Short mmCIF file of C-alpha atoms and ligand atoms in Angstrom, two decimals:
data_model
loop_
_atom_site.label_atom_id
_atom_site.label_comp_id
_atom_site.label_asym_id
_atom_site.label_seq_id
_atom_site.Cartn_x
_atom_site.Cartn_y
_atom_site.Cartn_z
CA MET A 26 -15.48 -16.55 21.92
CA SER A 27 -18.61 -18.71 22.13
CA GLU A 28 -17.91 -22.44 21.76
CA SER A 29 -21.13 -23.11 19.89
CA PHE A 30 -20.76 -20.33 17.34
CA ASP A 31 -19.20 -21.49 14.06
CA VAL A 32 -17.48 -18.45 12.54
CA VAL A 33 -16.69 -20.09 9.21
CA GLU A 34 -20.25 -21.35 8.82
CA ALA A 35 -21.65 -17.88 9.67
CA TYR A 36 -19.31 -16.32 7.12
CA TYR A 37 -20.55 -18.78 4.53
CA ARG A 38 -24.18 -17.93 5.31
CA TYR A 39 -24.07 -14.22 6.02
CA VAL A 40 -20.86 -12.52 4.82
CA ILE A 41 -20.34 -11.57 1.16
CA THR A 42 -17.10 -13.33 0.30
CA SER A 43 -17.86 -14.03 -3.34
CA CYS A 44 -15.70 -10.99 -4.15
CA VAL A 45 -12.52 -12.80 -3.05
CA SER A 46 -11.15 -16.09 -4.34
CA LYS A 47 -10.69 -17.41 -0.83
CA VAL A 48 -10.67 -16.40 2.81
CA GLU A 49 -7.62 -17.92 4.49
CA PRO A 50 -8.77 -20.73 6.83
CA VAL A 51 -7.60 -19.04 10.02
CA VAL A 52 -10.16 -17.83 12.54
CA VAL A 53 -8.20 -15.06 14.20
CA SER A 54 -8.82 -14.55 17.87
CA SER A 55 -6.11 -12.09 18.90
CA GLY A 56 -2.91 -10.40 17.81
CA SER A 57 0.13 -9.07 19.58
CA GLY A 58 3.29 -7.67 17.96
CA ALA A 59 3.91 -9.88 14.93
CA THR A 60 1.96 -12.83 16.33
CA ILE A 61 -1.57 -13.83 15.45
CA THR A 62 -3.40 -16.40 17.56
CA ASP A 63 -6.35 -18.37 16.23
CA VAL A 64 -9.40 -19.58 18.14
CA ASN A 65 -7.70 -22.91 18.85
CA GLY A 66 -4.73 -21.20 20.43
CA ARG A 67 -2.42 -21.83 17.48
CA GLN A 68 0.10 -19.05 16.96
CA TYR A 69 1.26 -17.72 13.60
CA VAL A 70 4.10 -15.41 12.62
CA ASP A 71 2.28 -12.65 10.78
CA CYS A 72 4.15 -11.52 7.66
CA PHE A 73 1.26 -9.66 6.06
CA SER A 74 0.11 -7.21 8.78
CA GLY A 75 -3.54 -7.28 7.69
CA ILE A 76 -2.35 -6.05 4.25
CA SER A 77 0.43 -3.78 5.43
CA VAL A 78 -1.54 -2.08 8.19
CA VAL A 79 -0.21 -2.90 11.66
CA ASN A 80 3.32 -1.57 11.12
CA VAL A 81 3.71 -0.97 14.89
CA GLY A 82 2.45 -4.47 15.67
CA HIS A 83 -0.94 -5.88 16.57
CA CYS A 84 -2.57 -4.15 19.53
CA ASN A 85 0.40 -1.89 20.05
CA PRO A 86 0.10 -0.85 23.74
CA LYS A 87 0.73 2.86 23.12
CA VAL A 88 -1.90 2.97 20.39
CA VAL A 89 -4.37 0.95 22.47
CA GLU A 90 -3.92 3.27 25.44
CA ALA A 91 -4.45 6.41 23.34
CA ALA A 92 -7.56 4.93 21.68
CA LYS A 93 -9.04 3.77 25.01
CA LYS A 94 -8.49 7.17 26.60
CA GLN A 95 -10.26 8.85 23.68
CA LEU A 96 -13.07 6.25 23.71
CA ASP A 97 -13.88 7.25 27.29
CA ARG A 98 -13.92 10.94 26.38
CA LEU A 99 -15.62 11.24 22.99
CA ILE A 100 -16.27 8.75 20.19
CA HIS A 101 -17.89 10.94 17.58
CA ALA A 102 -19.06 14.46 16.95
CA CYS A 103 -17.98 14.92 13.29
CA ALA A 104 -14.69 16.57 12.54
CA TYR A 105 -16.24 18.87 9.96
CA VAL A 106 -19.11 20.11 12.13
CA TYR A 107 -17.17 20.81 15.36
CA TYR A 108 -13.53 21.36 16.28
CA LEU A 109 -11.87 18.20 17.64
CA GLU A 110 -8.48 18.26 19.33
CA PRO A 111 -7.21 14.85 18.05
CA VAL A 112 -7.95 15.97 14.49
CA ALA A 113 -6.06 19.23 14.99
CA ARG A 114 -3.10 17.47 16.62
CA LEU A 115 -2.85 14.77 13.98
CA SER A 116 -3.01 17.21 11.07
CA GLU A 117 -0.30 19.30 12.70
CA LYS A 118 1.82 16.15 13.05
CA LEU A 119 1.28 15.20 9.39
CA ALA A 120 2.29 18.71 8.33
CA GLN A 121 5.53 18.22 10.28
CA VAL A 122 6.46 14.73 9.09
CA THR A 123 5.39 14.66 5.46
CA PRO A 124 7.97 15.65 2.84
CA GLY A 125 7.74 18.94 0.94
CA GLU A 126 5.10 21.59 1.43
CA LEU A 127 2.19 19.36 2.41
CA LYS A 128 0.47 21.27 5.18
CA LYS A 129 -3.28 20.65 5.24
CA THR A 130 -5.15 17.37 5.57
CA PHE A 131 -8.62 16.07 4.87
CA PHE A 132 -9.48 12.92 6.84
CA SER A 133 -11.64 10.08 5.60
CA ASN A 134 -12.05 6.41 6.53
CA SER A 135 -10.12 4.50 3.90
CA GLY A 136 -7.45 4.61 1.27
CA ALA A 137 -9.90 4.82 -1.60
CA GLU A 138 -11.61 7.84 -0.06
CA ALA A 139 -8.25 9.53 0.50
CA ILE A 140 -7.50 9.09 -3.21
CA GLU A 141 -10.96 10.36 -4.19
CA CYS A 142 -10.23 13.49 -2.21
CA GLY A 143 -6.83 13.88 -3.87
CA LEU A 144 -8.29 13.56 -7.36
CA LYS A 145 -11.11 16.00 -6.63
CA LEU A 146 -8.65 18.55 -5.25
CA ALA A 147 -6.36 18.15 -8.25
CA ARG A 148 -9.24 18.76 -10.65
CA LYS A 149 -10.58 21.70 -8.69
CA TYR A 150 -7.17 23.36 -8.35
CA THR A 151 -6.00 22.92 -11.93
CA LYS A 152 -9.45 23.34 -13.49
CA LYS A 153 -8.49 20.37 -15.67
CA HIS A 154 -10.07 16.95 -15.60
CA GLU A 155 -7.84 14.26 -17.07
CA ILE A 156 -5.76 11.90 -14.95
CA ILE A 157 -2.69 9.86 -15.86
CA ALA A 158 -2.10 6.69 -13.86
CA LEU A 159 0.21 3.71 -14.19
CA MET A 160 -0.56 0.38 -15.76
CA ARG A 161 -0.63 -2.33 -13.04
CA SER A 162 -1.39 0.27 -10.36
CA PHE A 163 -4.00 -0.13 -7.65
CA HIS A 164 -5.78 2.76 -5.97
CA GLY A 165 -8.98 1.36 -4.46
CA ARG A 166 -12.45 -0.01 -5.10
CA THR A 167 -14.70 3.01 -5.54
CA PHE A 168 -15.68 3.99 -9.08
CA GLY A 169 -13.21 6.88 -9.07
CA THR A 170 -10.28 4.87 -7.76
CA LEU A 171 -11.04 1.86 -9.95
CA SER A 172 -11.04 4.23 -12.89
CA VAL A 173 -7.41 5.12 -12.20
CA THR A 174 -6.45 1.55 -11.35
CA GLY A 175 -4.38 0.03 -14.13
CA GLN A 176 -5.64 -3.53 -13.83
CA SER A 177 -8.50 -4.70 -16.00
CA GLY A 178 -8.89 -7.73 -13.72
CA ARG A 179 -10.19 -5.45 -10.99
CA ARG A 180 -12.45 -3.41 -13.27
CA SER A 181 -14.98 -5.95 -14.31
CA TYR A 182 -16.80 -4.85 -17.45
CA SER A 183 -20.13 -5.81 -15.95
CA MET A 184 -19.72 -3.19 -13.22
CA GLY A 185 -18.69 -0.34 -15.54
CA PRO A 186 -18.60 2.10 -17.11
CA TYR A 187 -15.78 3.75 -15.23
CA LEU A 188 -14.61 7.35 -15.47
CA GLY A 189 -13.36 8.45 -18.85
CA SER A 190 -10.50 10.92 -19.05
CA VAL A 191 -7.93 8.53 -17.64
CA ALA A 192 -4.80 7.55 -19.57
CA PHE A 193 -2.27 4.97 -18.48
CA ALA A 194 1.51 5.18 -18.67
CA PRO A 195 3.87 2.16 -18.80
CA THR A 196 4.79 0.53 -15.50
CA PRO A 197 8.36 1.06 -14.28
CA TYR A 198 8.69 -2.71 -13.86
CA CYS A 199 12.26 -3.64 -14.74
CA TYR A 200 11.81 -7.41 -14.34
CA ARG A 201 9.12 -7.33 -17.04
CA CYS A 202 9.94 -4.09 -18.80
CA PRO A 203 6.91 -3.14 -20.91
CA LEU A 204 9.29 -1.55 -23.42
CA ALA A 205 11.57 -4.62 -23.49
CA LEU A 206 14.53 -2.51 -22.38
CA GLU A 207 17.11 -3.09 -19.68
CA TYR A 208 17.94 -0.84 -16.76
CA PRO A 209 20.07 1.30 -16.56
CA GLY A 210 20.84 1.43 -20.28
CA CYS A 211 17.15 2.08 -20.94
CA GLY A 212 17.46 5.78 -20.09
CA ILE A 213 14.23 5.39 -18.06
CA GLN A 214 12.14 5.44 -21.23
CA CYS A 215 9.08 4.41 -19.20
CA ALA A 216 9.20 7.77 -17.41
CA LYS A 217 9.86 9.64 -20.65
CA MET A 218 6.79 7.95 -22.15
CA ILE A 219 4.63 10.00 -19.75
CA GLU A 220 5.18 12.89 -22.15
CA ASP A 221 3.93 10.77 -25.06
CA VAL A 222 0.90 9.78 -23.00
CA ILE A 223 0.14 13.46 -22.35
CA ARG A 224 0.61 14.36 -26.01
CA TYR A 225 -1.08 11.43 -27.70
CA SER A 226 -3.51 9.88 -25.18
CA THR A 227 -5.06 12.97 -23.61
CA SER A 228 -6.48 16.27 -24.78
CA ASN A 229 -3.74 18.04 -22.81
CA ASN A 230 -6.12 18.83 -20.00
CA VAL A 231 -4.37 16.74 -17.40
CA ALA A 232 -4.99 17.61 -13.75
CA ALA A 233 -2.85 14.94 -12.12
CA PHE A 234 -0.47 12.05 -12.43
CA ILE A 235 -1.18 9.48 -9.72
CA ALA A 236 1.29 6.77 -8.72
CA GLU A 237 2.30 4.52 -5.86
CA PRO A 238 6.01 5.04 -5.05
CA LEU A 239 6.24 1.23 -4.89
CA LEU A 240 3.36 -0.64 -6.51
CA GLY A 241 1.91 -2.89 -3.82
CA GLU A 242 -1.02 -4.89 -5.18
CA GLY A 243 0.66 -4.84 -8.60
CA GLY A 244 3.35 -7.13 -7.16
CA ILE A 245 5.75 -5.07 -5.02
CA ILE A 246 7.19 -3.32 -8.04
CA VAL A 247 10.06 -0.93 -7.25
CA PRO A 248 10.49 1.84 -9.84
CA PRO A 249 14.13 2.71 -10.55
CA VAL A 250 15.46 5.60 -8.51
CA GLU A 251 15.46 8.03 -11.46
CA TYR A 252 11.87 7.25 -12.41
CA PHE A 253 10.05 9.84 -10.31
CA GLN A 254 12.74 12.45 -10.98
CA GLU A 255 12.19 12.10 -14.72
CA ALA A 256 8.43 11.99 -14.25
CA LYS A 257 8.43 15.14 -12.11
CA LYS A 258 10.35 17.10 -14.77
CA ILE A 259 7.67 16.28 -17.32
CA LEU A 260 4.80 17.00 -14.94
CA GLU A 261 6.25 20.39 -14.05
CA ARG A 262 6.64 21.27 -17.72
CA TYR A 263 2.95 20.59 -18.32
CA GLY A 264 1.63 21.99 -15.01
CA ILE A 265 0.35 18.60 -13.89
CA LEU A 266 0.03 17.81 -10.17
CA PHE A 267 1.65 14.72 -8.70
CA VAL A 268 -0.59 12.67 -6.39
CA ALA A 269 1.51 10.17 -4.44
CA ASP A 270 -0.48 7.19 -3.23
CA GLU A 271 1.31 6.24 -0.01
CA VAL A 272 -1.63 4.17 1.22
CA GLN A 273 0.42 0.97 1.28
CA THR A 274 3.94 2.38 1.46
CA GLY A 275 3.54 5.02 4.17
CA PHE A 276 4.59 5.08 7.82
CA ALA A 277 8.01 3.43 7.75
CA ARG A 278 7.00 0.34 5.76
CA THR A 279 9.76 0.81 3.16
CA GLY A 280 12.55 2.01 5.45
CA LYS A 281 11.63 5.68 5.01
CA LEU A 282 8.70 7.33 6.73
CA PHE A 283 7.21 7.81 3.25
CA ALA A 284 8.42 5.83 0.26
CA LEU A 285 8.65 8.85 -2.02
CA GLU A 286 11.64 9.93 0.08
CA HIS A 287 13.64 7.15 -1.61
CA TYR A 288 13.31 9.09 -4.85
CA GLY A 289 14.37 12.56 -3.70
CA VAL A 290 11.22 14.22 -5.04
CA THR A 291 8.11 15.64 -3.43
CA SER A 292 4.47 15.48 -4.41
CA ASP A 293 1.66 18.04 -4.48
CA ILE A 294 -0.79 15.71 -2.80
CA MET A 295 -0.12 12.61 -0.68
CA CYS A 296 -2.73 10.04 0.31
CA PHE A 297 -2.58 7.71 3.30
CA ALA A 298 -4.62 5.04 5.05
CA LYS A 299 -3.69 1.48 6.13
CA ALA A 300 -0.78 1.97 8.58
CA ILE A 301 -1.71 5.53 9.58
CA ALA A 302 -3.67 4.41 12.64
CA ALA A 303 -2.28 0.92 13.27
CA GLY A 304 -5.51 -0.84 12.32
CA LEU A 305 -8.18 1.70 13.15
CA PRO A 306 -9.93 2.92 10.00
CA LEU A 307 -8.58 6.25 8.85
CA GLY A 308 -7.66 7.79 5.51
CA ALA A 309 -5.91 11.10 4.93
CA CYS A 310 -5.20 13.35 1.99
CA THR A 311 -2.50 15.93 2.68
CA THR A 312 -1.63 18.73 0.32
CA ARG A 313 -0.17 22.20 -0.18
CA ARG A 314 -2.14 25.06 1.36
CA GLU A 315 -3.13 26.67 -1.91
CA ILE A 316 -4.44 23.39 -3.29
CA ALA A 317 -6.30 22.57 -0.05
CA ASP A 318 -7.96 25.96 0.00
CA THR A 319 -9.58 25.57 -3.42
CA PHE A 320 -12.33 23.42 -1.92
CA GLU A 321 -15.49 25.47 -1.43
CA PRO A 322 -18.41 24.77 0.93
CA GLY A 323 -20.23 21.66 -0.23
CA ASP A 324 -17.34 20.29 -2.26
CA HIS A 325 -16.38 17.49 0.15
CA LEU A 326 -17.20 15.89 3.51
CA SER A 327 -17.18 12.65 5.44
CA THR A 328 -19.34 11.84 8.47
CA PHE A 329 -16.83 9.55 10.14
CA GLY A 330 -13.65 10.94 8.54
CA GLY A 331 -11.37 12.28 11.26
CA ASN A 332 -13.00 10.17 13.93
CA PRO A 333 -11.33 11.29 17.18
CA VAL A 334 -10.56 7.75 18.37
CA CYS A 335 -8.84 6.94 15.07
CA CYS A 336 -6.97 10.27 15.10
CA ALA A 337 -5.79 9.80 18.70
CA ALA A 338 -4.60 6.30 17.75
CA ALA A 339 -2.86 7.64 14.65
CA LEU A 340 -1.00 10.27 16.63
CA ALA A 341 0.21 7.67 19.15
CA ASN A 342 1.11 5.41 16.22
CA ILE A 343 3.31 8.04 14.55
CA GLU A 344 4.95 8.92 17.86
CA TYR A 345 5.71 5.23 18.43
CA ILE A 346 7.24 4.92 14.95
CA GLN A 347 9.49 7.89 15.74
CA GLU A 348 10.39 6.89 19.32
CA GLU A 349 11.29 3.34 18.31
CA ASP A 350 12.96 4.42 15.07
CA LEU A 351 10.98 1.90 13.05
CA VAL A 352 12.30 3.55 9.88
CA SER A 353 15.84 2.29 10.54
CA ARG A 354 14.54 -1.01 11.86
CA ALA A 355 12.52 -1.66 8.69
CA SER A 356 15.46 -0.70 6.55
CA LYS A 357 17.95 -3.01 8.34
CA GLN A 358 15.57 -5.93 8.67
CA GLY A 359 14.49 -5.52 5.07
CA GLU A 360 18.08 -5.74 3.85
CA TYR A 361 18.57 -8.90 5.92
CA VAL A 362 15.40 -10.59 4.63
CA MET A 363 16.09 -9.67 1.03
CA ARG A 364 19.65 -10.98 1.25
CA ARG A 365 18.46 -14.27 2.79
CA LEU A 366 15.66 -14.69 0.23
CA ASP A 367 17.98 -13.78 -2.62
CA GLU A 368 20.38 -16.52 -1.48
CA LEU A 369 17.55 -19.02 -1.88
CA LYS A 370 17.63 -18.34 -5.64
CA ASP A 371 20.58 -20.72 -6.03
CA LYS A 372 18.53 -23.50 -4.51
CA HIS A 373 15.08 -22.81 -5.91
CA GLN A 374 14.66 -22.27 -9.67
CA LEU A 375 11.11 -21.07 -9.04
CA ILE A 376 12.37 -17.76 -7.65
CA GLY A 377 12.48 -15.26 -10.50
CA GLU A 378 13.21 -12.11 -8.53
CA VAL A 379 13.33 -10.87 -4.95
CA ARG A 380 12.69 -7.13 -4.69
CA GLY A 381 11.45 -4.47 -2.36
CA LYS A 382 12.45 -1.79 0.06
CA GLY A 383 12.43 -2.05 3.84
CA LEU A 384 9.88 -4.62 4.92
CA MET A 385 7.83 -4.38 1.75
CA ILE A 386 9.23 -7.38 -0.06
CA GLY A 387 8.03 -9.38 -3.03
CA MET A 388 9.25 -12.70 -4.32
CA GLU A 389 8.17 -13.22 -7.92
CA LEU A 390 7.86 -16.89 -8.82
CA VAL A 391 8.32 -18.18 -12.36
CA ARG A 392 8.24 -21.64 -13.93
CA ASN A 393 11.08 -20.78 -16.24
CA ARG A 394 13.67 -18.09 -15.64
CA GLU A 395 14.15 -17.50 -19.37
CA THR A 396 10.51 -17.17 -20.39
CA LYS A 397 9.42 -15.84 -16.98
CA GLU A 398 6.24 -17.87 -17.19
CA PRO A 399 4.34 -16.85 -14.04
CA ALA A 400 4.06 -19.57 -11.38
CA ALA A 401 0.67 -18.45 -10.05
CA LEU A 402 -0.63 -21.81 -8.81
CA GLU A 403 2.69 -22.52 -7.11
CA THR A 404 2.53 -19.14 -5.36
CA VAL A 405 -0.88 -19.98 -3.91
CA LYS A 406 0.43 -23.37 -2.83
CA ILE A 407 3.50 -21.89 -1.14
CA ARG A 408 1.34 -19.46 0.76
CA GLU A 409 -0.72 -22.43 1.94
CA LEU A 410 2.36 -24.47 2.90
CA CYS A 411 3.75 -21.49 4.85
CA ARG A 412 0.45 -21.18 6.69
CA GLN A 413 0.57 -24.86 7.61
CA LYS A 414 4.01 -24.18 9.08
CA GLY A 415 2.64 -21.30 11.13
CA VAL A 416 3.71 -18.39 8.92
CA LEU A 417 1.24 -16.03 7.21
CA VAL A 418 2.46 -14.37 4.02
CA GLY A 419 0.61 -12.41 1.35
CA HIS A 420 -0.04 -13.13 -2.28
CA GLY A 421 -0.47 -10.69 -5.14
CA GLY A 422 0.86 -9.26 -8.38
CA THR A 423 -1.07 -8.68 -11.57
CA LEU A 424 -0.04 -12.17 -12.69
CA GLY A 425 -0.83 -13.71 -9.30
CA ASN A 426 2.74 -14.93 -8.84
CA VAL A 427 4.21 -12.69 -6.17
CA LEU A 428 4.64 -13.78 -2.57
CA ARG A 429 4.36 -10.72 -0.36
CA ILE A 430 6.34 -10.35 2.84
CA GLN A 431 5.10 -7.29 4.72
CA PRO A 432 5.32 -8.08 8.44
CA PRO A 433 4.76 -5.69 11.33
CA LEU A 434 7.96 -3.65 11.62
CA VAL A 435 8.35 -4.79 15.24
CA ILE A 436 8.84 -8.40 14.15
CA SER A 437 11.75 -10.09 15.95
CA GLN A 438 14.83 -11.52 14.29
CA SER A 439 13.85 -15.06 15.29
CA GLN A 440 10.35 -14.60 13.83
CA LEU A 441 11.91 -13.40 10.58
CA ASP A 442 14.17 -16.45 10.55
CA THR A 443 11.15 -18.69 11.15
CA ALA A 444 9.40 -17.06 8.19
CA ILE A 445 12.42 -17.42 5.88
CA GLU A 446 12.80 -21.06 6.93
CA ALA A 447 9.11 -21.71 6.20
CA ILE A 448 9.41 -20.18 2.72
CA ASP A 449 12.57 -22.21 2.04
CA GLN A 450 10.94 -25.47 3.15
CA SER A 451 7.74 -24.74 1.22
CA LEU A 452 9.78 -24.14 -1.94
CA ASP A 453 11.49 -27.49 -1.29
CA GLU A 454 8.19 -29.28 -0.89
CA ILE A 455 6.73 -27.92 -4.10
CA LYS A 456 9.55 -29.24 -6.31
C1 LIG B 514 -1.77 1.73 -2.94
C2 LIG B 514 -3.18 1.59 -2.48
N1 LIG B 514 -4.03 2.61 -2.66
C3 LIG B 514 -5.30 2.54 -2.24
C4 LIG B 514 -5.79 1.42 -1.62
C5 LIG B 514 -7.23 1.37 -1.16
O1 LIG B 514 -7.27 1.42 0.23
P1 LIG B 514 -8.59 0.96 1.00
O2 LIG B 514 -8.71 -0.50 0.85
O3 LIG B 514 -8.35 1.40 2.43
O4 LIG B 514 -9.72 1.72 0.39
C6 LIG B 514 -4.94 0.34 -1.41
C7 LIG B 514 -5.42 -0.90 -0.79
O5 LIG B 514 -4.84 -1.94 -0.85
C8 LIG B 514 -3.59 0.42 -1.85
O6 LIG B 514 -2.74 -0.59 -1.70
#
């Protein structure tokens, strides 16, 4: 990197960053495994994976090799104009590894585009137009995906209007139950409410119900195990398709290859991006054959979607996940981290709840355990203190008070211990 070039200054002058509250003050130079190195040579333990993307680690050698090989052969021709072998191989692989009857894939470049495709397919197949989504959900930044995102904070009025025909169901968020009930005595009323939403908030022309199996940006919210089973029963009764947004949860992150597997149900459409290609931009929407085949010429396309370099990388990425059994690794390490973080509750009153699955872990911070007043400023501060100690964690939640721990799944035990120690010390310092 050039000595005279000031990256931060150039960002300030030329990059649009007004859309985020802050760019973390780390000028990243390289990454390897779960380690990020900045331009000054300082190393950090990465516990955020570029927002849950590099599950197989930064610059995973198998992925790099596959991408380089493909770069030398062909970079672009357009997957929907010509036949490309990496596209064919990757879609075959997805048909094999995804749960249920999902057999055909459309490739795009991002999570939002994958969701757009899923919603278009659902409408086309059912010939209905309404969508039900969850409050506190997040599905992307395009107009379509913002329209089904259940967070007004992300749908600024001045950028609207957004799509009509979207109704929102209560979040299966036990720590802050929207129905003020308590699990398991609640009888999973939040799932049962989906029927009320259909009956009283739509015109009964619902094409799809879209949900993240674990809500990521919403604050690592883990729906109870019966939630999707109850939801599916209702959807089937009304002929509504289930679109599972696995953009953040997919590819072993939660200790299953796909998070929906925790719930023992399948979906009609599944959308991926983030960890699918270990950091190369790729989105995918996979569905049942009969749904896939309702698209007619002109209905959908993407110039770069299914880029052969990204697809070759994605194939190597999935093979690596399988060969190294990252599913079991995420599950075991996740249990360890959650147990260690949960133990910190005795020491730190600020910790309201530790939750998650696999290595998708959230720590919700509150000023008062009774009132659950969100400790948003403290969460920002703890993230900063962790960074100063050489550990990068994420921050999120609709109330801004959830620390997110989503490291590469190849992270070592000692790196995990370093991260836990940094969180513990930061909580000490903030008292
Ligand atoms: C669950 C979920 N869906 C969709 C998206 C949008 O993905 P992208 O940013 O690649 O468009 C995200 C991004 O964070 C996500 O977490």
